[in-house]
Structure formats: structure tokens, C-alpha cells
């Protein structure tokens, strides 16, 4: 399935948002995710099915000072 993740095209065989995060090696409870502009809570990622050409944003905190 073709997905757009953080603005980049990916061709992945994943069924839901949790599988996508694992496939792209994103780990941790601190990630924020959105699909097509709608926030998806951590507890809902396994149940959130993905569709061809969905736009996924994965945000992680950055250290800075």
C-alpha cells in the first residue's frame, strides 16, 4: 500500500498505524500520530486501519535548549 509518511512516499504492507510504526522502527510512548490530519491516540493505533494514499504524520519530541 502506498502511504505518505511525514511527507515522504512509502510502499509498505501494513494494515494499521501500530504496524506502520513498527515497520519504520518508531518506538516509544511519547510519539504523537495523525492520519489525514486527525490525531490518533496511542491506544487507538492498533485499531486504526490505514488506506492507500493515507497521509501519516509522526511527531517525536526534540531536545533543545
PDB file of C-alpha atoms in Angstrom:
ATOM      1  CA  UNK A   1       0.000   0.000   0.000  1.00  0.00           C
ATOM      2  CA  UNK A   2       1.282   3.448  -0.812  1.00  0.00           C
ATOM      3  CA  UNK A   3       1.416   5.797   2.166  1.00  0.00           C
ATOM      4  CA  UNK A   4       2.768   9.277   2.695  1.00  0.00           C
ATOM      5  CA  UNK A   5       4.666   9.426   5.995  1.00  0.00           C
ATOM      6  CA  UNK A   6       5.973  12.782   7.158  1.00  0.00           C
ATOM      7  CA  UNK A   7       5.804  13.994   3.563  1.00  0.00           C
ATOM      8  CA  UNK A   8       7.691  11.041   2.048  1.00  0.00           C
ATOM      9  CA  UNK A   9       6.205   8.278  -0.121  1.00  0.00           C
ATOM     10  CA  UNK A  10       6.438   4.736   1.234  1.00  0.00           C
ATOM     11  CA  UNK A  11       5.249   1.425  -0.205  1.00  0.00           C
ATOM     12  CA  UNK A  12       4.547  -0.836   2.781  1.00  0.00           C
ATOM     13  CA  UNK A  13       2.464  -3.907   3.584  1.00  0.00           C
ATOM     14  CA  UNK A  14       0.872  -2.776   6.843  1.00  0.00           C
ATOM     15  CA  UNK A  15      -2.731  -2.924   7.998  1.00  0.00           C
ATOM     16  CA  UNK A  16      -2.834  -0.330  10.753  1.00  0.00           C
ATOM     17  CA  UNK A  17      -0.983   2.553  12.342  1.00  0.00           C
ATOM     18  CA  UNK A  18       0.735   0.395  15.003  1.00  0.00           C
ATOM     19  CA  UNK A  19       2.160  -1.874  12.292  1.00  0.00           C
ATOM     20  CA  UNK A  20       3.393   1.154  10.369  1.00  0.00           C
ATOM     21  CA  UNK A  21       5.265   2.492  13.404  1.00  0.00           C
ATOM     22  CA  UNK A  22       6.907  -0.902  13.948  1.00  0.00           C
ATOM     23  CA  UNK A  23       7.810  -1.234  10.252  1.00  0.00           C
ATOM     24  CA  UNK A  24       9.527   2.167  10.317  1.00  0.00           C
ATOM     25  CA  UNK A  25      11.239   1.491  13.697  1.00  0.00           C
ATOM     26  CA  UNK A  26       9.383   4.178  15.627  1.00  0.00           C
ATOM     27  CA  UNK A  27       9.252   3.242  19.310  1.00  0.00           C
ATOM     28  CA  UNK A  28       8.114   4.864  22.493  1.00  0.00           C
ATOM     29  CA  UNK A  29       5.007   6.127  24.189  1.00  0.00           C
ATOM     30  CA  UNK A  30       5.907   9.761  23.579  1.00  0.00           C
ATOM     31  CA  UNK A  31       5.128   9.748  19.840  1.00  0.00           C
ATOM     32  CA  UNK A  32       2.206  11.747  18.501  1.00  0.00           C
ATOM     33  CA  UNK A  33       0.472  10.453  15.396  1.00  0.00           C
ATOM     34  CA  UNK A  34      -2.066  11.781  12.945  1.00  0.00           C
ATOM     35  CA  UNK A  35      -3.714  10.242   9.890  1.00  0.00           C
ATOM     36  CA  UNK A  36      -5.092  12.601   7.267  1.00  0.00           C
ATOM     37  CA  UNK A  37      -4.942  15.452   9.758  1.00  0.00           C
ATOM     38  CA  UNK A  38      -6.778  13.648  12.561  1.00  0.00           C
ATOM     39  CA  UNK A  39      -4.868  12.830  15.754  1.00  0.00           C
ATOM     40  CA  UNK A  40      -4.751   9.136  16.628  1.00  0.00           C
ATOM     41  CA  UNK A  41      -4.201   8.362  20.311  1.00  0.00           C
ATOM     42  CA  UNK A  42      -1.616   5.729  21.243  1.00  0.00           C
ATOM     43  CA  UNK A  43      -4.287   3.326  22.489  1.00  0.00           C
ATOM     44  CA  UNK A  44      -6.145   3.520  19.164  1.00  0.00           C
ATOM     45  CA  UNK A  45      -3.203   2.850  16.825  1.00  0.00           C
ATOM     46  CA  UNK A  46      -3.769  -0.916  16.521  1.00  0.00           C
ATOM     47  CA  UNK A  47      -7.407  -0.395  15.629  1.00  0.00           C
ATOM     48  CA  UNK A  48      -6.775   2.442  13.174  1.00  0.00           C
ATOM     49  CA  UNK A  49      -6.768   0.819   9.727  1.00  0.00           C
ATOM     50  CA  UNK A  50      -4.759   2.508   7.006  1.00  0.00           C
ATOM     51  CA  UNK A  51      -5.822   3.002   3.408  1.00  0.00           C
ATOM     52  CA  UNK A  52      -3.867   3.524   0.227  1.00  0.00           C
ATOM     53  CA  UNK A  53      -2.536   7.108  -0.068  1.00  0.00           C
ATOM     54  CA  UNK A  54      -3.252   7.999   3.579  1.00  0.00           C
ATOM     55  CA  UNK A  55      -1.089  10.840   4.900  1.00  0.00           C
ATOM     56  CA  UNK A  56       0.514   9.992   8.233  1.00  0.00           C
ATOM     57  CA  UNK A  57       2.378  12.405  10.467  1.00  0.00           C
ATOM     58  CA  UNK A  58       4.619  11.013  13.192  1.00  0.00           C
ATOM     59  CA  UNK A  59       5.963  13.539  15.663  1.00  0.00           C
ATOM     60  CA  UNK A  60       8.511  12.978  18.383  1.00  0.00           C
ATOM     61  CA  UNK A  61       9.804  15.477  20.955  1.00  0.00           C
ATOM     62  CA  UNK A  62      13.151  17.114  20.349  1.00  0.00           C
ATOM     63  CA  UNK A  63      15.722  18.113  22.890  1.00  0.00           C
ATOM     64  CA  UNK A  64      16.903  21.647  22.767  1.00  0.00           C
ATOM     65  CA  UNK A  65      17.931  24.497  24.849  1.00  0.00           C
TER      66      UNK A  65
END
